[in-house]
Coordinates of C-alpha atoms in Angstrom, one line a residue:
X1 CA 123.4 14.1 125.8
X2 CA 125.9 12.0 123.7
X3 CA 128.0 9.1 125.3
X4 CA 131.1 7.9 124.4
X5 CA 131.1 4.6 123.2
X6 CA 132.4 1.4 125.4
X7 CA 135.0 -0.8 126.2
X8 CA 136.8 -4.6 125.0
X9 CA 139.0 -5.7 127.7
X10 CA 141.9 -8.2 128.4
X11 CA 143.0 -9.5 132.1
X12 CA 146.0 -11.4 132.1
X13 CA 148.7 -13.0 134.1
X14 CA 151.8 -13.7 132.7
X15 CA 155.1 -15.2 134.2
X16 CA 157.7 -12.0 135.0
X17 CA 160.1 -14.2 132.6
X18 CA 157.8 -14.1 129.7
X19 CA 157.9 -9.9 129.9
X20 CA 161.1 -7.9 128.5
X21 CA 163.1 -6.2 131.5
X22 CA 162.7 -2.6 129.5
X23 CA 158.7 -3.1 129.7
X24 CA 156.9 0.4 130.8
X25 CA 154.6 0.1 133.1
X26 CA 152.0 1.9 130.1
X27 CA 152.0 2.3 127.0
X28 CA 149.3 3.8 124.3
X29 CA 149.2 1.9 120.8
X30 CA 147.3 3.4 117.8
X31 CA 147.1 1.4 115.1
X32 CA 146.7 4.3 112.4
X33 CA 147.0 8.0 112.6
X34 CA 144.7 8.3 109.4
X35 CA 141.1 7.0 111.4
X36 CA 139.7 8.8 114.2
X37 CA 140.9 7.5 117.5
X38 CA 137.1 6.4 118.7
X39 CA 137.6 4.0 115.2
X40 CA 137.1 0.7 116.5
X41 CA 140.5 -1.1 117.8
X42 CA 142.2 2.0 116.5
X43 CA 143.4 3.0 120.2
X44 CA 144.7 0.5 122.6
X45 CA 146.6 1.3 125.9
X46 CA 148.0 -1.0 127.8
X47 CA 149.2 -1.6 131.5
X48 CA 150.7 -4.0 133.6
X49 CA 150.4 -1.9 137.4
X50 CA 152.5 -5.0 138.8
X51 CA 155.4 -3.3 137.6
X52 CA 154.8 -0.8 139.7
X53 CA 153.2 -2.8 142.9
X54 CA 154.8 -6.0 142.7
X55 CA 151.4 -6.8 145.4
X56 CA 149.2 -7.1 142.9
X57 CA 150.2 -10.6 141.5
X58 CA 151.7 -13.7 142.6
X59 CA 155.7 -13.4 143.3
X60 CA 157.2 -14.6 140.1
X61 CA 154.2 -13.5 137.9
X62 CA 152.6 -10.0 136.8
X63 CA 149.2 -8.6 135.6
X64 CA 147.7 -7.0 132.2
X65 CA 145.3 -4.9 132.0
X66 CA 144.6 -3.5 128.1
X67 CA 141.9 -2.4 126.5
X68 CA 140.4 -0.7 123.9
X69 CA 140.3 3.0 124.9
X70 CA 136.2 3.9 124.8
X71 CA 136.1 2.9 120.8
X72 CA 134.1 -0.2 121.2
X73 CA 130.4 0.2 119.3
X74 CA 128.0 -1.5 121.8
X75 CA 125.3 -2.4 119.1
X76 CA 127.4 -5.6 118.3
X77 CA 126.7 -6.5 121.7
X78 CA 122.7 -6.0 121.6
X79 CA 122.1 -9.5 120.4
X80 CA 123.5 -10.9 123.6
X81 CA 121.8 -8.6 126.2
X82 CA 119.7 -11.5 127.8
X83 CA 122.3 -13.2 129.8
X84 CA 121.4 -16.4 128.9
X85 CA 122.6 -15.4 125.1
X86 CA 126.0 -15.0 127.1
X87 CA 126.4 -18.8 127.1
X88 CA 127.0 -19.3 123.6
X89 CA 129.7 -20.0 121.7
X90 CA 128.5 -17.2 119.5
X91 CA 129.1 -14.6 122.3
X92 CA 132.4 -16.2 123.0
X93 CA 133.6 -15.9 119.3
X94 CA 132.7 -12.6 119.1
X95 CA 134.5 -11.5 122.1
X96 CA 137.4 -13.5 120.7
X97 CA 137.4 -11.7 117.7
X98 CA 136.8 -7.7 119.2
X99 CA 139.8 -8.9 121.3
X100 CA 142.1 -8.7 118.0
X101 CA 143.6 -5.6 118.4
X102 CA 144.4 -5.7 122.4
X103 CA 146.4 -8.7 121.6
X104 CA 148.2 -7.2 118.5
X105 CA 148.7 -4.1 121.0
X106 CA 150.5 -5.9 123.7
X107 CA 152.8 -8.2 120.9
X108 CA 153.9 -5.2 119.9
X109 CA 156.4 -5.4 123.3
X110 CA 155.7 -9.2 123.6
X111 CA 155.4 -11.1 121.3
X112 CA 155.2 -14.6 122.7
X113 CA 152.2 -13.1 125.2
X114 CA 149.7 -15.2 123.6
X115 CA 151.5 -18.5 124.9
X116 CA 152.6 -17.2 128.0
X117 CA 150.0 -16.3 129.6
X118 CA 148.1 -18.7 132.8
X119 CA 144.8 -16.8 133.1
X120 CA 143.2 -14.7 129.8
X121 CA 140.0 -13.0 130.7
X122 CA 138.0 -11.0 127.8
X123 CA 135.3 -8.8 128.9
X124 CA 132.8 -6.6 126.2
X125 CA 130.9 -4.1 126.8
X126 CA 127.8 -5.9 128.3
X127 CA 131.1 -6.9 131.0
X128 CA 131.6 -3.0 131.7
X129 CA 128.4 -2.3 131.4
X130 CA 127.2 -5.0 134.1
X131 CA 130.8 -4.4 137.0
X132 CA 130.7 -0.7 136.3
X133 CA 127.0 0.0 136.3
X134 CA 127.2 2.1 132.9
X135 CA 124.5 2.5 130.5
X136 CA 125.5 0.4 127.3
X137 CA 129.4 0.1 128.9
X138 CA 129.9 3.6 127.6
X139 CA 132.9 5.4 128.7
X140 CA 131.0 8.8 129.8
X141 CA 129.9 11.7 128.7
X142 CA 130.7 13.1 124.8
X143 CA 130.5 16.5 125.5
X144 CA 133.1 18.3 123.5
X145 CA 134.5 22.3 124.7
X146 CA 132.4 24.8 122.9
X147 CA 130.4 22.4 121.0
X148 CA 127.5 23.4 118.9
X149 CA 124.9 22.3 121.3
X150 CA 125.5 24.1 123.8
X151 CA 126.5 21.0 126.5
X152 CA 128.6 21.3 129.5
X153 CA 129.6 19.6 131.9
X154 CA 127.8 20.5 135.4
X155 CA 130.4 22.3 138.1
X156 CA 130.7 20.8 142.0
X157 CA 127.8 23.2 143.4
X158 CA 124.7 22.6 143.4
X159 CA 121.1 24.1 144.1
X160 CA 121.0 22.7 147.5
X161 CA 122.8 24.4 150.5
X162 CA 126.0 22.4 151.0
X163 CA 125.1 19.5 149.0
X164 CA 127.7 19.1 146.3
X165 CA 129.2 16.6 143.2
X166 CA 131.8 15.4 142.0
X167 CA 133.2 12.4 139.5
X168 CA 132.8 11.7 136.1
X169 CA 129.2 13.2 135.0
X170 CA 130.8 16.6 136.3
X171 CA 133.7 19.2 135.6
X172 CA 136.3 18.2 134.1
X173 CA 134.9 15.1 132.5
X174 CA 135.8 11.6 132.0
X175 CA 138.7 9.7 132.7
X176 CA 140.8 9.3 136.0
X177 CA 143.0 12.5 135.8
X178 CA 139.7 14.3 135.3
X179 CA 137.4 12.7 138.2
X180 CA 140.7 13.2 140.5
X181 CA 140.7 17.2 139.6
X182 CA 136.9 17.1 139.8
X183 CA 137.1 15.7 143.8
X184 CA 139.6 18.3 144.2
X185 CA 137.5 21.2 143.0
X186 CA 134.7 19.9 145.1
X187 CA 137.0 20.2 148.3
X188 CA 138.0 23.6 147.0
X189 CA 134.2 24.5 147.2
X190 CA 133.9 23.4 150.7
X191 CA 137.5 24.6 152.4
X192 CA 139.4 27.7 152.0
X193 CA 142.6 26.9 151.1
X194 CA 143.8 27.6 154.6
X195 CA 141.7 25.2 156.0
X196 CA 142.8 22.3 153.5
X197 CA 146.3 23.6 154.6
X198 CA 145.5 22.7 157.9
X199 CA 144.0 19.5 157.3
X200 CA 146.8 18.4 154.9
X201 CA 149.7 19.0 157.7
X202 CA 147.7 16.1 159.7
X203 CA 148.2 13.5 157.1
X204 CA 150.7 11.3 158.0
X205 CA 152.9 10.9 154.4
X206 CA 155.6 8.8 156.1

């Protein structure tokens, strides 16, 4: 089955007086319209979440999260598999440099970032790959609708009586939106929709 290819990353935290008081908290940057989107640093997106949950940094301060949206090649990365290799000021140029674009993304809105900021984290591939337990940091599964090969994405129900699946290996695929509808078809499989009813009237929304 193919796999989608992985990940650079940026953490940052950045004074809220460096940011521009019209910042969304997302935005989406693709650097040309005339490569594919998986083209490496073609497609950036970019978030800061603090924006939205001032909890998540330090009062007076916000965080960045951008990355390179599943258009990183991992066989740059195969040289420094063997953690020791991760030591090197080879490794640490090269993240530097695959780090280009996210930067460029985020100027776009703020320019001054690169001086602002009081913590700048990279992480590669081999870093998604190692937090997010993913085979070469790949995003997930590249199985395209009504591709040639016949490939599909397995449904919530399986061979086994009440035993069922769910995330991103499953209907609808990768990404958050799609893991989020794939949970939801798995409690559609196990409730009526009356029951769910029922259930959902005891959460407490207040």
């Amino acid at each position: 089955v193919p796999l989608c290819k992985s990940f650079m990353h940026l953490h940052l935290g950045v004074p809220a007086s460096a940011l521009p008081a019209d910042l969304p908290p997302q935005w989406t940057v693709v650097r040309s319209w005339d490569m594919p989107i998986d083209a490496p640093g073609n497609v950036v997106v970019v978030s800061v979440p603090s924006l939205l949950d001032p909890s998540l940094a330090p009062e007076g301060y916000h965080v960045i999260h951008a990355y390179t949206a599943g258009n990183e090649p991992y066989e740059l990365w195969e040289p420094f598999e063997d953690r020791s290799a991760r030591d090197s000021q080879a490794y640490a140029d090269l993240k530097a440099e695959r780090a280009l674009p996210i930067w460029e993304a985020i100027e776009r809105r703020v320019p001054a970032i690169r001086n602002a900021c009081v913590v700048s984290m990279v992480g590669s591939p081999l870093t998604h790959a190692r937090y997010l337990n993913r085979y070469r940091g790949n995003y997930g599964l590249a199985i395209a609708a009504g591709n040639a090969d016949g490939f599909a994405f397995p449904g919530v129900r399986t061979p086994l009586s009440n035993f069922f699946r769910c995330g991103d290996s499953t209907t609808a695929g990768i990404g958050v939106p799609a893991v989020a509808a794939s949970g939801a078809q798995c409690a559609n499989a196990i409730l009526s929709v009356w029951e769910q009813l029922e259930m959902n009237a005891k959460i407490d929304m207040g």
